[in-house]
Tab-separated table of N, CA, C and O in Angstrom:
chain	number	residue	atom	x	y	z
A	20	MET	N	104.918	76.582	106.694
A	20	MET	CA	104.198	77.803	106.397
A	20	MET	C	104.352	78.119	104.905
A	20	MET	O	105.420	77.980	104.343
A	21	ALA	N	103.278	78.559	104.264
A	21	ALA	CA	103.306	78.844	102.832
A	21	ALA	C	104.008	80.175	102.547
A	21	ALA	O	103.912	81.119	103.321
A	22	GLU	N	104.698	80.218	101.414
A	22	GLU	CA	105.359	81.455	101.016
A	22	GLU	C	104.328	82.426	100.456
A	22	GLU	O	103.409	82.034	99.762
A	23	THR	N	104.508	83.703	100.765
A	23	THR	CA	103.633	84.766	100.294
A	23	THR	C	104.497	85.838	99.651
A	23	THR	O	105.670	85.959	99.954
A	24	THR	N	103.891	86.641	98.784
A	24	THR	CA	104.641	87.717	98.128
A	24	THR	C	104.602	88.976	98.978
A	24	THR	O	103.545	89.392	99.434
A	25	TYR	N	105.769	89.569	99.207
A	25	TYR	CA	105.905	90.812	99.957
A	25	TYR	C	106.684	91.804	99.114
A	25	TYR	O	107.398	91.418	98.194
A	26	ASN	N	106.578	93.079	99.447
A	26	ASN	CA	107.345	94.111	98.778
A	26	ASN	C	108.372	94.632	99.767
A	26	ASN	O	108.028	94.986	100.884
A	27	GLY	N	109.630	94.669	99.365
A	27	GLY	CA	110.684	95.135	100.249
A	27	GLY	C	111.786	95.813	99.474
A	27	GLY	O	111.785	95.836	98.246
A	28	TYR	N	112.755	96.361	100.196
A	28	TYR	CA	113.870	97.079	99.594
A	28	TYR	C	115.094	96.181	99.557
A	28	TYR	O	115.509	95.655	100.589
A	29	CYS	N	115.659	96.011	98.384
A	29	CYS	CA	116.898	95.249	98.248
A	29	CYS	C	118.070	96.216	98.390
A	29	CYS	O	118.196	97.165	97.612
A	30	VAL	N	118.918	95.992	99.383
A	30	VAL	CA	120.037	96.884	99.662
A	30	VAL	C	121.092	96.783	98.560
A	30	VAL	O	121.710	97.772	98.195
A	31	LYS	N	121.274	95.603	98.011
A	31	LYS	CA	122.288	95.410	96.982
A	31	LYS	C	121.856	96.039	95.644
A	31	LYS	O	122.651	96.713	94.987
A	32	CYS	N	120.606	95.830	95.227
A	32	CYS	CA	120.094	96.397	93.963
A	32	CYS	C	119.701	97.870	94.123
A	32	CYS	O	119.558	98.576	93.144
A	33	LYS	N	119.445	98.306	95.369
A	33	LYS	CA	118.981	99.654	95.683
A	33	LYS	C	117.646	99.970	95.011
A	33	LYS	O	117.447	101.052	94.482
A	34	GLU	N	116.737	98.982	95.033
A	34	GLU	CA	115.401	99.138	94.464
A	34	GLU	C	114.394	98.366	95.296
A	34	GLU	O	114.739	97.391	95.944
A	35	LYS	N	113.127	98.808	95.240
A	35	LYS	CA	112.051	98.062	95.869
A	35	LYS	C	111.640	96.941	94.938
A	35	LYS	O	111.500	97.150	93.729
A	36	ARG	N	111.479	95.755	95.483
A	36	ARG	CA	111.098	94.590	94.678
A	36	ARG	C	110.112	93.722	95.442
A	36	ARG	O	110.092	93.716	96.665
A	37	ASP	N	109.307	92.973	94.696
A	37	ASP	CA	108.453	91.955	95.290
A	37	ASP	C	109.288	90.689	95.449
A	37	ASP	O	110.082	90.348	94.570
A	38	PHE	N	109.141	90.019	96.598
A	38	PHE	CA	109.877	88.785	96.835
A	38	PHE	C	108.988	87.769	97.528
A	38	PHE	O	108.016	88.123	98.175
A	39	GLN	N	109.305	86.495	97.347
A	39	GLN	CA	108.597	85.404	98.007
A	39	GLN	C	109.252	85.173	99.358
A	39	GLN	O	110.479	85.057	99.429
A	40	GLY	N	108.456	85.119	100.431
A	40	GLY	CA	109.064	84.942	101.737
A	40	GLY	C	108.137	84.330	102.758
A	40	GLY	O	106.942	84.179	102.531
A	41	ASN	N	108.713	83.972	103.884
A	41	ASN	CA	107.994	83.415	105.027
A	41	ASN	C	108.069	84.389	106.191
A	41	ASN	O	109.045	85.121	106.322
A	42	VAL	N	107.054	84.354	107.061
A	42	VAL	CA	107.049	85.216	108.248
A	42	VAL	C	107.827	84.518	109.358
A	42	VAL	O	107.597	83.350	109.651
A	43	GLU	N	108.768	85.234	109.944
A	43	GLU	CA	109.552	84.745	111.076
A	43	GLU	C	109.487	85.772	112.186
A	43	GLU	O	109.189	86.935	111.945
A	44	VAL	N	109.792	85.356	113.420
A	44	VAL	CA	109.841	86.271	114.552
A	44	VAL	C	111.309	86.555	114.846
A	44	VAL	O	112.102	85.628	115.013
A	45	SER	N	111.674	87.834	114.893
A	45	SER	CA	113.064	88.218	115.142
A	45	SER	C	113.394	88.102	116.628
A	45	SER	O	112.524	87.869	117.460
A	46	LYS	N	114.664	88.328	116.954
A	46	LYS	CA	115.112	88.268	118.351
A	46	LYS	C	114.429	89.329	119.211
A	46	LYS	O	114.251	89.135	120.398
A	47	THR	N	114.070	90.453	118.602
A	47	THR	CA	113.440	91.542	119.348
A	47	THR	C	111.926	91.395	119.445
A	47	THR	O	111.264	92.260	120.004
A	48	GLY	N	111.364	90.303	118.891
A	48	GLY	CA	109.937	90.042	119.007
A	48	GLY	C	109.085	90.649	117.900
A	48	GLY	O	107.878	90.773	118.044
A	49	MET	N	109.700	91.025	116.797
A	49	MET	CA	108.950	91.601	115.672
A	49	MET	C	108.701	90.531	114.617
A	49	MET	O	109.563	89.685	114.357
A	50	ASN	N	107.509	90.587	113.989
A	50	ASN	CA	107.236	89.739	112.837
A	50	ASN	C	107.965	90.329	111.644
A	50	ASN	O	107.929	91.540	111.426
A	51	MET	N	108.623	89.479	110.872
A	51	MET	CA	109.285	89.977	109.676
A	51	MET	C	109.211	88.950	108.562
A	51	MET	O	109.310	87.749	108.800
A	52	ALA	N	108.991	89.444	107.345
A	52	ALA	CA	109.008	88.596	106.166
A	52	ALA	C	110.455	88.483	105.710
A	52	ALA	O	111.157	89.483	105.616
A	53	LYS	N	110.901	87.267	105.439
A	53	LYS	CA	112.282	87.033	105.048
A	53	LYS	C	112.284	86.191	103.776
A	53	LYS	O	111.597	85.182	103.696
A	54	GLY	N	113.039	86.640	102.773
A	54	GLY	CA	113.108	85.910	101.511
A	54	GLY	C	114.317	86.341	100.709
A	54	GLY	O	115.182	87.063	101.199
A	55	LYS	N	114.373	85.901	99.456
A	55	LYS	CA	115.502	86.206	98.572
A	55	LYS	C	115.062	87.171	97.483
A	55	LYS	O	113.956	87.076	96.959
A	56	CYS	N	115.962	88.091	97.115
A	56	CYS	CA	115.736	89.004	95.993
A	56	CYS	C	115.688	88.168	94.720
A	56	CYS	O	116.583	87.358	94.481
A	57	PRO	N	114.646	88.342	93.874
A	57	PRO	CA	114.553	87.531	92.655
A	57	PRO	C	115.629	87.869	91.617
A	57	PRO	O	115.900	87.076	90.731
A	58	VAL	N	116.277	89.028	91.729
A	58	VAL	CA	117.275	89.449	90.742
A	58	VAL	C	118.687	89.029	91.155
A	58	VAL	O	119.389	88.364	90.401
A	59	CYS	N	119.104	89.417	92.390
A	59	CYS	CA	120.497	89.175	92.782
A	59	CYS	C	120.652	88.052	93.816
A	59	CYS	O	121.754	87.605	94.060
A	60	GLY	N	119.565	87.626	94.462
A	60	GLY	CA	119.644	86.518	95.414
A	60	GLY	C	120.008	86.915	96.834
A	60	GLY	O	120.167	86.060	97.700
A	61	THR	N	120.142	88.215	97.119
A	61	THR	CA	120.450	88.683	98.456
A	61	THR	C	119.236	88.477	99.366
A	61	THR	O	118.105	88.603	98.930
A	62	THR	N	119.467	88.198	100.641
A	62	THR	CA	118.375	88.054	101.594
A	62	THR	C	117.698	89.403	101.807
A	62	THR	O	118.370	90.406	102.057
A	63	MET	N	116.364	89.426	101.708
A	63	MET	CA	115.582	90.640	101.921
A	63	MET	C	114.710	90.447	103.138
A	63	MET	O	114.235	89.351	103.418
A	64	ASN	N	114.488	91.518	103.892
A	64	ASN	CA	113.621	91.496	105.065
A	64	ASN	C	112.613	92.622	104.975
A	64	ASN	O	112.904	93.674	104.439
A	65	ARG	N	111.420	92.388	105.534
A	65	ARG	CA	110.435	93.441	105.678
A	65	ARG	C	109.812	93.285	107.062
A	65	ARG	O	109.267	92.229	107.377
A	66	ILE	N	109.898	94.321	107.876
A	66	ILE	CA	109.333	94.280	109.224
A	66	ILE	C	107.827	94.496	109.113
A	66	ILE	O	107.366	95.441	108.482
A	67	LEU	N	107.057	93.587	109.723
A	67	LEU	CA	105.600	93.617	109.612
A	67	LEU	C	104.924	94.165	110.850
A	67	LEU	O	103.786	94.606	110.780
A	68	GLY	N	105.573	94.126	112.001
A	68	GLY	CA	104.975	94.645	113.226
A	68	GLY	C	105.216	93.726	114.398
A	68	GLY	O	105.852	92.690	114.281
A	69	LYS	N	104.704	94.132	115.544
A	69	LYS	CA	104.910	93.394	116.787
A	69	LYS	C	104.236	92.024	116.719
A	69	LYS	O	103.114	91.889	116.256
A	70	ALA	N	104.938	90.990	117.159
A	70	ALA	CA	104.411	89.636	117.186
A	70	ALA	C	103.397	89.499	118.324
A	70	ALA	O	103.535	90.104	119.369
A	71	LYS	N	102.387	88.690	118.091
A	71	LYS	CA	101.386	88.418	119.128
A	71	LYS	C	101.972	87.430	120.134
A	71	LYS	O	102.603	86.460	119.766
A	72	ALA	N	101.756	87.681	121.395
A	72	ALA	CA	102.328	86.842	122.454
A	72	ALA	C	101.583	85.547	122.626
A	72	ALA	O	100.551	85.288	122.228
């Protein structure tokens, strides 16, 4: 799957940042973008909504 740019909150930097990420399905069945913060390298997540069955 190709990486796309998403906007999310970095907990370590305490700022909203754009990050490159892939869409994954969480254990609870939600689509979420997962990637690395471009500044500090911490894993960032953004919940996108319910996954299609």
